[in-house]
Amino acid sequence: MELQSLIYLFVSISFTIYFSIALWTKASSTKDFYIVKDLNHPSLNGISIAIDFISAATFLSFAGLFLYSYSIVNYFIFGVIFGFLLLSFLIVPKLRKEAEFSIPMYFNKKYKSPILTNLTAIIVLLITFLYLNAQLKASGIILSRIFQITFDKALFIALFIALFYASVSGRRNISYAFIFQYIIVFISIATPIIFLTLNLTNSYFPQLLIFSSLENNQEFLVAIKDSFLEFNIIEENSLINNILLAITVAFGVATLPHILIKFFVTSNIENSKKSALWGLFFVTIIYSFIVSLPELSAINFSKNISNTNYETYIQDNYIDENSIHKNGKWLKTWEDTSLVSFKDLNNDKNIALNELDFNPDTIFLINSEIANMPNWIIALVISGALAATLSTMTALIILLKSTLANEFIFKDKKPNKFILNFLLAIIIIFATFFNFKDFTILQIVILSFSISAATIFPILFLTMFKKIDENSIYYALLISLILIISYTFIYDYFNFFIRPEAIGVIIGVLSILISFFCSKFIFNKRV
């Protein structure tokens, strides 16, 4: 079947399944959404955690990491793994004791302070807003390829989808639904990576690529270095930035609101710990495939694009010196989306990789087309990316909805659905069109980690000290929130050579020090 027809077919199936799940398993309460029904086993809760964590950031952004920092991959993955361990052994046991449904509810029960509860709820909304912004941006990229339209137009379709999900309240965590979603996402990620591994190297396993070589017997590590040199790398992170980023990601992952809430209703603390470890297991399986994706992408681009004639290539008529046909239709298709462009800098009518301007978040989707993979794999990748995005989007929307209803608007009153949906629609519209200049999807997600690491993580840590009062925690939380937001906006004009995505851990430590200072010298509490 022709490629575009297959894409429509696979995407239609994906839409039908997800919309059916959204309608059929519509949650009637907050508790319904967060409890895994029927088979409340930690492994099943772990799958639900993994599928909500493996968002568009994992699916789309990893492949293009090398375009702005090729050293960031291992630090990010280390941060994720360490974050899940913190979640399992430090954060979850603490939260599970209170058995509340949200972080603001936890602090309300702990300190009986409305002002602290409201500030915590605002931070949850901000983190969720950023995460949702990343998912909507991803949806726009995917939909621009599906319908071959500009990214700006595709955003309106993404907005419509998000508003639809908002109107149906969300879905329960029914175990078999999450198992199905995880399998689809796993196959969509693993299949093209295995294909690239078999076609570009002498290895059968993506996890062992570091020990492999290419067809011409060139060592894989040497090939990576040569391929990276052909691209315009935006900037390379310093070692201190990477270390701080890894710690920030760890603290952020350990306190992500839409992940934390999964543990408030498990049957006991032991099952909560096991759920977190199962979540780490299922996330690690997928990360074991994508860890080498940036390198495979760079080699794939170098092998199949470099020194091809532009006009012949985009007309899909290019034959290389080995009489191998190279698919070039993708370039014209993606140029029409405004996410990829070619500028012939030396006027030789040939394509050099440093003459192609890619949105880094398009690399994973483009990979399969450049590598001449079968049409069904290309369609599978696109529909799988959409599935991953929709899964996380639903979790974020229900968290926004429950936070608005329970912490701000209605509290103990019965929610007015019209008012709730109206406010939720405003947030979704703003999240759709809010733009972080030059930020990739993964950078936006890490920024949400950074805010969480600067605010929620330190105050959860401070709850271990019984003599630190709620006023000290409140002012520490407020100052850290102001600092992280201010630094993000002034970074381009003034900074300490530390990126906003990595500054969270420093501000988090500062928040702890502020709370100790306030407790001892201002509010006269002995710590």
Coordinates of C-alpha atoms in Angstrom, one line a residue:
M1 CA 0.0 0.0 0.0
E2 CA 1.2 3.6 -0.7
L3 CA 2.9 5.3 2.2
Q4 CA 0.4 8.1 2.8
S5 CA -2.5 5.7 2.7
L6 CA -0.8 3.4 5.3
I7 CA -0.2 6.4 7.5
Y8 CA -3.8 7.4 7.4
L9 CA -4.8 3.8 8.1
F10 CA -2.5 3.3 11.1
V11 CA -3.3 6.7 12.6
S12 CA -7.0 6.1 12.2
I13 CA -6.7 2.9 14.1
S14 CA -4.7 4.7 16.8
F15 CA -7.3 7.5 17.1
T16 CA -10.2 5.1 17.2
I17 CA -8.6 3.0 19.9
Y18 CA -7.7 6.0 22.1
F19 CA -11.0 7.8 21.6
S20 CA -12.8 4.6 22.4
I21 CA -10.8 4.1 25.6
A22 CA -11.4 7.7 26.6
L23 CA -15.2 7.3 26.2
W24 CA -15.7 3.7 27.3
T25 CA -13.6 4.0 30.4
K26 CA -14.7 7.5 31.3
A27 CA -13.8 8.2 35.0
S28 CA -16.7 9.2 37.3
S29 CA -14.4 10.4 40.0
T30 CA -10.8 11.3 40.7
K31 CA -10.2 8.0 42.5
D32 CA -11.6 6.1 39.5
F33 CA -8.9 7.6 37.3
Y34 CA -5.9 6.8 39.5
I35 CA -6.7 3.2 40.7
V36 CA -5.8 0.3 38.4
K37 CA -9.0 -1.6 38.3
D38 CA -9.6 -5.4 38.5
L39 CA -5.9 -6.5 38.8
N40 CA -4.3 -4.2 41.3
H41 CA -0.8 -5.8 41.0
P42 CA 2.3 -3.6 41.3
S43 CA 3.5 -4.7 37.9
L44 CA 0.3 -3.4 36.3
N45 CA 0.6 -0.1 38.2
G46 CA 4.2 0.0 37.0
I47 CA 3.0 -0.3 33.4
S48 CA 0.6 2.6 33.9
I49 CA 3.5 4.7 35.4
A50 CA 5.8 3.8 32.5
I51 CA 3.3 4.6 29.8
D52 CA 2.5 8.0 31.3
F53 CA 6.2 8.7 31.8
I54 CA 7.3 7.7 28.2
S55 CA 5.9 10.8 26.6
A56 CA 6.7 12.7 23.4
A57 CA 10.0 13.7 25.0
T58 CA 11.1 10.1 24.9
F59 CA 9.6 9.2 21.6
L60 CA 10.5 12.3 19.5
S61 CA 13.2 14.3 21.2
F62 CA 15.9 11.7 22.0
A63 CA 16.9 11.1 18.4
G64 CA 17.6 14.8 17.8
L65 CA 19.6 15.3 21.1
F66 CA 22.9 15.4 19.2
L67 CA 21.8 18.6 17.3
Y68 CA 22.1 20.6 20.5
S69 CA 24.2 18.5 22.9
Y70 CA 25.5 15.1 22.0
S71 CA 26.8 14.4 25.6
I72 CA 23.5 14.9 27.3
V73 CA 22.0 11.4 26.7
N74 CA 23.7 9.4 29.3
Y75 CA 23.4 12.1 32.0
F76 CA 19.6 12.3 31.3
I77 CA 19.1 8.5 31.5
F78 CA 21.2 8.4 34.7
G79 CA 18.9 11.1 36.2
V80 CA 15.8 9.2 35.2
I81 CA 17.0 5.9 36.8
F82 CA 18.2 7.6 40.0
G83 CA 14.9 9.5 40.1
F84 CA 12.9 6.3 40.1
L85 CA 15.1 4.9 42.9
L86 CA 14.5 8.1 44.9
L87 CA 10.8 7.7 44.2
S88 CA 10.8 4.1 45.3
F89 CA 12.7 4.3 48.6
L90 CA 12.4 7.9 49.7
I91 CA 9.3 9.8 48.3
V92 CA 6.7 7.0 47.9
P93 CA 6.9 5.7 51.5
K94 CA 6.5 9.2 52.8
L95 CA 3.5 10.1 50.6
R96 CA 1.8 6.7 51.0
K97 CA 1.4 7.1 54.7
E98 CA -1.0 10.0 54.2
A99 CA -3.1 8.3 51.5
E100 CA -4.2 11.5 49.9
F101 CA -4.9 11.9 46.1
S102 CA -2.6 14.8 45.3
I103 CA 0.4 16.7 46.5
P104 CA -1.6 19.8 47.6
M105 CA -3.9 17.6 49.6
Y106 CA -0.8 16.0 51.3
F107 CA 0.5 19.3 52.4
N108 CA -3.0 20.5 53.5
K109 CA -3.3 17.4 55.7
K110 CA 0.3 17.8 57.0
Y111 CA 0.3 21.5 57.8
K112 CA -3.4 22.6 57.7
S113 CA -2.2 25.7 55.9
P114 CA -4.5 27.0 53.0
I115 CA -1.9 29.4 51.7
L116 CA 0.8 26.7 51.5
T117 CA -1.7 24.3 49.9
N118 CA -2.7 26.9 47.3
L119 CA 0.9 27.7 46.4
T120 CA 1.7 24.0 46.0
A121 CA -1.3 23.6 43.8
I122 CA -0.1 26.6 41.6
I123 CA 3.3 24.8 41.2
V124 CA 1.5 21.6 40.2
L125 CA -0.5 23.5 37.6
L126 CA 2.7 25.1 36.3
I127 CA 4.6 21.8 36.0
T128 CA 1.6 20.2 34.4
F129 CA 1.2 23.2 32.0
L130 CA 4.8 22.8 30.8
Y131 CA 4.5 19.1 30.3
L132 CA 1.2 19.6 28.4
N133 CA 2.9 22.3 26.3
A134 CA 5.5 19.7 25.3
Q135 CA 2.9 17.1 24.4
L136 CA 0.9 19.6 22.3
K137 CA 4.0 20.7 20.5
A138 CA 4.8 17.0 19.8
S139 CA 1.2 16.5 18.5
G140 CA 1.7 19.5 16.2
I141 CA 4.8 18.0 14.7
I142 CA 3.3 14.5 14.2
L143 CA 0.1 15.9 12.7
S144 CA 2.0 18.2 10.4
R145 CA 3.6 15.1 8.9
I146 CA 0.3 13.1 8.9
F147 CA -1.6 15.7 7.0
Q148 CA 1.4 17.3 5.2
I149 CA 0.5 20.8 6.5
T150 CA 2.5 23.5 8.2
F151 CA 3.3 23.1 11.9
D152 CA 1.2 26.2 12.8
K153 CA -1.9 24.7 11.2
A154 CA -1.3 21.3 12.8
L155 CA -1.3 23.0 16.2
F156 CA -4.9 23.8 15.8
I157 CA -5.7 20.2 15.2
A158 CA -3.7 19.3 18.3
L159 CA -5.7 21.8 20.2
F160 CA -9.0 20.3 19.1
I161 CA -7.8 16.8 20.2
A162 CA -6.8 18.1 23.6
L163 CA -10.1 19.9 24.1
F164 CA -11.9 16.7 23.2
Y165 CA -10.0 14.8 25.8
A166 CA -10.7 17.5 28.3
S167 CA -14.5 17.2 27.6
V168 CA -14.6 13.5 28.4
S169 CA -12.9 13.8 31.8
G170 CA -10.3 11.1 31.3
R171 CA -10.0 7.4 31.7
R172 CA -9.6 4.9 34.5
N173 CA -6.3 3.1 34.8
I174 CA -7.8 -0.2 33.5
S175 CA -4.9 -2.6 33.5
Y176 CA -5.3 -4.2 30.0
A177 CA -5.7 -0.7 28.4
F178 CA -2.2 0.3 29.7
I179 CA -0.7 -3.1 28.7
F180 CA -2.0 -2.5 25.2
Q181 CA -0.7 1.1 25.1
Y182 CA 2.7 0.0 26.4
I183 CA 3.0 -2.8 23.7
I184 CA 2.1 -0.3 20.9
V185 CA 4.6 2.3 22.1
F186 CA 7.4 -0.3 22.6
I187 CA 6.9 -1.8 19.2
S188 CA 6.8 1.6 17.5
I189 CA 10.1 2.6 19.2
A190 CA 12.0 -0.7 19.0
T191 CA 11.2 -1.6 15.4
P192 CA 12.9 1.3 13.6
I193 CA 15.9 1.2 16.0
I194 CA 16.4 -2.5 15.4
F195 CA 16.1 -1.9 11.6
L196 CA 18.8 0.9 11.8
T197 CA 21.0 -1.4 13.8
L198 CA 20.8 -4.2 11.3
N199 CA 21.3 -2.0 8.3
L200 CA 24.1 0.3 9.6
T201 CA 26.2 -2.0 11.8
N202 CA 27.3 -5.6 12.3
S203 CA 25.4 -5.9 15.6
Y204 CA 22.0 -7.5 16.2
F205 CA 21.4 -5.6 19.5
P206 CA 21.0 -1.8 19.8
Q207 CA 22.2 -2.1 23.4
L208 CA 25.6 -3.4 22.3
L209 CA 26.3 -0.9 19.5
I210 CA 29.3 0.5 21.3
F211 CA 31.2 -2.7 20.5
S212 CA 30.1 -2.9 16.9
S213 CA 31.4 -1.6 13.6
L214 CA 29.9 -0.4 10.3
E215 CA 29.7 -2.1 7.0
N216 CA 33.1 -0.7 6.0
N217 CA 34.6 -2.0 9.2
Q218 CA 34.8 1.5 10.7
E219 CA 34.4 1.3 14.4
F220 CA 31.1 2.6 15.7
L221 CA 32.6 5.2 18.0
V222 CA 34.8 6.6 15.2
A223 CA 31.8 6.7 12.9
I224 CA 29.8 8.7 15.5
K225 CA 32.5 11.3 15.8
D226 CA 32.8 11.6 12.0
S227 CA 29.0 11.9 11.6
F228 CA 28.6 14.5 14.3
L229 CA 31.2 16.7 12.6
E230 CA 28.9 17.1 9.5
F231 CA 26.1 18.8 11.5
N232 CA 25.8 22.2 12.9
I233 CA 25.7 21.4 16.7
I234 CA 23.9 24.3 18.4
E235 CA 25.9 24.1 21.6
E236 CA 27.6 21.5 23.8
N237 CA 26.7 21.3 27.4
S238 CA 29.6 21.8 29.9
L239 CA 30.4 19.0 32.3
I240 CA 29.0 21.0 35.3
N241 CA 25.8 21.6 33.3
N242 CA 25.5 17.9 32.6
I243 CA 26.1 16.8 36.2
L244 CA 23.6 19.4 37.5
L245 CA 21.1 18.3 34.9
A246 CA 21.4 14.7 35.9
I247 CA 20.7 15.5 39.6
T248 CA 17.9 17.9 38.6
V249 CA 16.3 15.3 36.4
A250 CA 16.5 12.8 39.3
F251 CA 14.8 15.1 41.8
G252 CA 12.3 16.2 39.2
V253 CA 11.4 12.6 38.2
A254 CA 11.0 11.7 41.9
T255 CA 8.4 14.5 42.4
L256 CA 6.5 14.7 39.1
P257 CA 2.8 15.4 40.0
H258 CA 1.2 13.1 37.4
I259 CA 3.5 10.2 38.4
L260 CA 3.4 10.8 42.2
I261 CA -0.4 10.6 42.2
K262 CA -0.3 7.0 41.1
F263 CA 1.0 6.0 44.5
F264 CA -1.6 7.6 46.8
V265 CA -4.1 4.8 46.4
T266 CA -2.0 1.7 46.3
S267 CA -3.0 -1.0 48.8
N268 CA 0.1 -0.6 51.0
I269 CA 3.6 1.0 51.2
E270 CA 5.3 -2.2 50.0
N271 CA 3.1 -2.3 46.8
S272 CA 3.9 1.4 46.2
K273 CA 7.6 0.7 46.3
K274 CA 7.2 -2.3 44.0
S275 CA 5.1 -0.2 41.6
A276 CA 7.9 2.3 41.3
L277 CA 10.4 -0.4 40.7
W278 CA 8.2 -2.0 38.1
G279 CA 7.8 1.4 36.5
L280 CA 11.6 1.8 36.3
F281 CA 11.8 -1.7 34.8
F282 CA 9.4 -1.0 32.0
V283 CA 10.9 2.5 31.3
T284 CA 14.4 0.9 31.3
I285 CA 13.4 -1.6 28.7
I286 CA 12.5 1.2 26.3
Y287 CA 15.5 3.3 27.3
S288 CA 17.8 0.4 26.5
F289 CA 16.8 0.8 22.9
I290 CA 16.8 4.6 22.6
V291 CA 20.2 5.1 24.4
S292 CA 22.0 4.7 21.0
L293 CA 19.3 6.4 18.9
P294 CA 21.1 9.8 18.6
E295 CA 24.3 8.1 17.2
L296 CA 22.3 5.9 14.9
S297 CA 20.4 8.9 13.6
A298 CA 23.6 10.8 12.9
I299 CA 25.1 7.9 11.0
N300 CA 21.9 7.3 9.1
F301 CA 21.7 10.9 8.0
S302 CA 25.4 11.0 7.0
K303 CA 25.1 7.8 5.0
N304 CA 21.9 8.5 3.1
I305 CA 21.8 12.3 2.6
S306 CA 25.4 13.7 2.3
N307 CA 26.5 14.8 -1.1
T308 CA 23.2 14.0 -2.9
N309 CA 21.9 16.3 -5.6
Y310 CA 19.0 18.3 -4.1
E311 CA 16.6 18.4 -7.2
T312 CA 17.2 14.7 -8.1
Y313 CA 16.8 13.7 -4.4
I314 CA 13.5 15.4 -3.7
Q315 CA 12.0 14.0 -6.9
D316 CA 12.9 10.5 -5.5
N317 CA 15.2 9.7 -8.5
Y318 CA 18.5 9.6 -6.8
I319 CA 20.7 6.5 -7.3
D320 CA 24.0 6.4 -5.4
E321 CA 27.4 5.1 -6.7
N322 CA 26.4 1.6 -5.5
S323 CA 23.3 1.7 -7.6
I324 CA 21.1 1.9 -4.5
H325 CA 18.0 4.1 -4.7
K326 CA 17.7 6.7 -2.0
N327 CA 14.3 7.9 -0.9
G328 CA 14.2 11.7 -1.0
K329 CA 10.5 12.5 -1.1
W330 CA 10.6 12.9 2.7
L331 CA 12.6 16.2 2.3
K332 CA 10.0 17.9 0.2
T333 CA 7.2 16.6 2.5
W334 CA 9.0 17.9 5.6
E335 CA 9.9 21.2 3.9
D336 CA 6.2 21.8 3.4
T337 CA 5.7 21.5 7.2
S338 CA 8.2 24.4 7.8
L339 CA 10.1 22.1 10.2
V340 CA 12.9 21.3 7.8
S341 CA 14.6 23.5 5.3
F342 CA 17.6 23.4 2.9
K343 CA 19.9 26.3 2.1
D344 CA 22.6 25.7 -0.5
L345 CA 25.4 27.7 1.1
N346 CA 28.1 26.9 -1.5
N347 CA 25.7 26.9 -4.5
D348 CA 26.8 23.4 -5.7
K349 CA 23.2 22.1 -5.8
N350 CA 24.3 19.2 -3.5
I351 CA 23.1 18.5 0.0
A352 CA 25.5 18.8 2.9
L353 CA 24.2 18.1 6.4
N354 CA 25.2 21.5 7.7
E355 CA 23.0 23.0 5.0
L356 CA 19.9 21.3 6.4
D357 CA 18.1 23.1 9.2
F358 CA 16.2 20.5 11.2
N359 CA 13.8 20.9 14.1
P360 CA 15.5 18.4 16.4
D361 CA 12.2 16.9 17.4
T362 CA 11.6 15.7 13.8
I363 CA 14.6 13.4 13.6
F364 CA 13.0 10.2 14.9
L365 CA 10.1 10.5 12.5
I366 CA 12.4 11.3 9.6
N367 CA 14.8 8.5 10.4
S368 CA 12.6 5.7 9.0
E369 CA 12.0 7.6 5.8
I370 CA 15.6 8.4 5.2
A371 CA 16.6 4.8 5.8
N372 CA 14.2 3.5 3.2
M373 CA 12.3 1.4 5.7
P374 CA 9.2 -0.4 4.6
N375 CA 6.1 1.8 4.5
W376 CA 4.4 -0.1 7.3
I377 CA 7.3 0.7 9.6
I378 CA 7.1 4.4 8.7
A379 CA 3.4 4.4 9.4
L380 CA 3.9 2.5 12.6
V381 CA 6.4 5.0 13.9
I382 CA 4.1 8.0 13.2
S383 CA 1.0 6.3 14.8
G384 CA 3.1 5.1 17.7
A385 CA 4.4 8.6 18.4
L386 CA 0.9 9.9 18.4
A387 CA -0.2 7.1 20.8
A388 CA 2.6 8.0 23.2
T389 CA 1.6 11.7 23.1
L390 CA -2.1 11.0 23.6
S391 CA -1.5 8.7 26.5
T392 CA 0.5 11.3 28.5
M393 CA -1.8 14.1 27.4
T394 CA -4.8 12.4 29.0
A395 CA -3.0 12.0 32.3
L396 CA -2.0 15.6 32.3
I397 CA -5.5 16.9 31.4
I398 CA -7.1 14.9 34.2
L399 CA -4.5 16.2 36.7
L400 CA -5.2 19.8 35.6
K401 CA -8.9 19.2 35.9
S402 CA -8.7 17.6 39.4
T403 CA -6.3 20.3 40.7
L404 CA -8.6 23.1 39.4
A405 CA -11.7 21.5 40.9
N406 CA -10.3 20.3 44.2
E407 CA -7.8 23.0 45.1
F408 CA -9.1 26.3 43.6
I409 CA -12.6 26.5 42.4
F410 CA -15.0 24.2 44.2
K411 CA -13.1 22.5 47.0
D412 CA -15.9 20.8 49.0
K413 CA -18.6 22.0 46.7
K414 CA -20.0 20.1 43.8
P415 CA -18.1 21.1 40.6
N416 CA -19.9 23.1 37.9
K417 CA -18.8 21.2 34.8
F418 CA -19.2 24.2 32.5
I419 CA -17.0 26.5 34.6
L420 CA -14.4 23.8 35.1
N421 CA -14.3 22.9 31.4
F422 CA -14.1 26.6 30.4
L423 CA -11.1 27.2 32.6
L424 CA -9.5 24.0 31.5
A425 CA -10.0 25.1 27.9
I426 CA -8.3 28.4 28.5
I427 CA -5.3 26.6 30.0
I428 CA -5.1 24.2 27.1
I429 CA -5.3 27.0 24.5
F430 CA -2.6 28.9 26.3
A431 CA -0.4 25.7 26.5
T432 CA -0.9 25.1 22.8
F433 CA 0.4 28.4 21.6
F434 CA 2.9 29.3 24.4
N435 CA 6.3 29.2 22.8
F436 CA 9.7 28.6 24.3
K437 CA 12.2 30.0 21.8
D438 CA 14.6 27.3 20.6
F439 CA 13.5 24.8 23.2
T440 CA 13.0 21.2 22.1
I441 CA 10.2 19.0 23.5
L442 CA 12.7 17.3 25.8
Q443 CA 14.1 20.6 27.1
I444 CA 10.6 21.8 28.0
V445 CA 10.0 18.6 29.9
I446 CA 13.3 18.9 31.7
L447 CA 12.4 22.5 32.5
S448 CA 9.3 21.1 34.3
F449 CA 11.7 18.6 36.1
S450 CA 13.8 21.6 37.1
I451 CA 10.9 23.5 38.6
S452 CA 9.8 20.4 40.5
A453 CA 13.4 19.8 41.7
A454 CA 13.5 23.5 42.9
T455 CA 10.2 23.5 44.7
I456 CA 8.4 20.2 45.4
F457 CA 11.4 18.0 46.1
P458 CA 12.9 20.3 48.8
I459 CA 9.6 20.8 50.7
L460 CA 9.0 17.1 50.7
F461 CA 12.5 16.7 52.1
L462 CA 11.7 19.3 54.7
T463 CA 8.7 17.4 56.0
M464 CA 11.2 15.1 57.7
F465 CA 12.0 17.9 60.1
K466 CA 9.0 18.2 62.4
K467 CA 10.1 21.5 63.9
I468 CA 10.2 23.4 60.6
D469 CA 7.0 25.3 60.5
E470 CA 4.6 25.9 57.6
N471 CA 5.6 29.6 57.3
S472 CA 9.2 28.8 56.8
I473 CA 8.3 26.2 54.1
Y474 CA 5.9 28.6 52.5
Y475 CA 8.4 31.4 52.1
A476 CA 11.2 29.0 50.9
L477 CA 8.8 27.6 48.4
L478 CA 7.7 31.0 47.2
I479 CA 11.2 32.3 46.8
S480 CA 12.4 29.2 45.0
L481 CA 9.5 29.5 42.6
I482 CA 10.2 33.1 41.8
L483 CA 13.9 32.4 41.3
I484 CA 13.4 29.5 38.9
I485 CA 10.9 31.4 36.8
S486 CA 12.9 34.6 36.8
Y487 CA 16.1 32.8 35.8
T488 CA 14.4 31.0 32.9
F489 CA 13.2 34.3 31.4
I490 CA 16.4 36.3 31.9
Y491 CA 18.7 33.4 30.9
D492 CA 19.3 34.8 27.4
Y493 CA 20.4 38.2 28.8
F494 CA 22.1 37.2 32.1
N495 CA 23.1 33.8 33.5
F496 CA 25.6 31.9 35.6
F497 CA 26.6 29.6 32.7
I498 CA 24.1 27.1 34.0
R499 CA 21.0 26.3 31.8
P500 CA 17.5 26.7 33.3
E501 CA 17.0 23.0 32.9
A502 CA 19.9 22.3 35.2
I503 CA 19.5 25.1 37.8
G504 CA 16.7 23.4 39.7
V505 CA 18.9 21.4 42.1
I506 CA 20.8 24.5 43.1
I507 CA 17.6 26.5 43.8
G508 CA 16.3 23.4 45.6
V509 CA 19.3 23.4 48.0
L510 CA 18.9 27.2 48.4
S511 CA 15.2 26.6 49.3
I512 CA 16.2 24.2 52.0
L513 CA 18.7 26.6 53.5
I514 CA 16.1 29.4 53.4
S515 CA 13.6 27.3 55.3
F516 CA 16.1 26.5 58.0
F517 CA 17.1 30.1 58.3
C518 CA 13.5 31.3 58.5
S519 CA 12.6 28.7 61.0
K520 CA 15.5 29.5 63.3
F521 CA 15.9 33.2 63.0
I522 CA 12.5 34.6 61.9
F523 CA 9.8 32.3 63.2
N524 CA 11.8 31.2 66.2
K525 CA 11.6 27.4 65.7
R526 CA 14.4 25.2 66.8
V527 CA 15.3 22.7 64.1

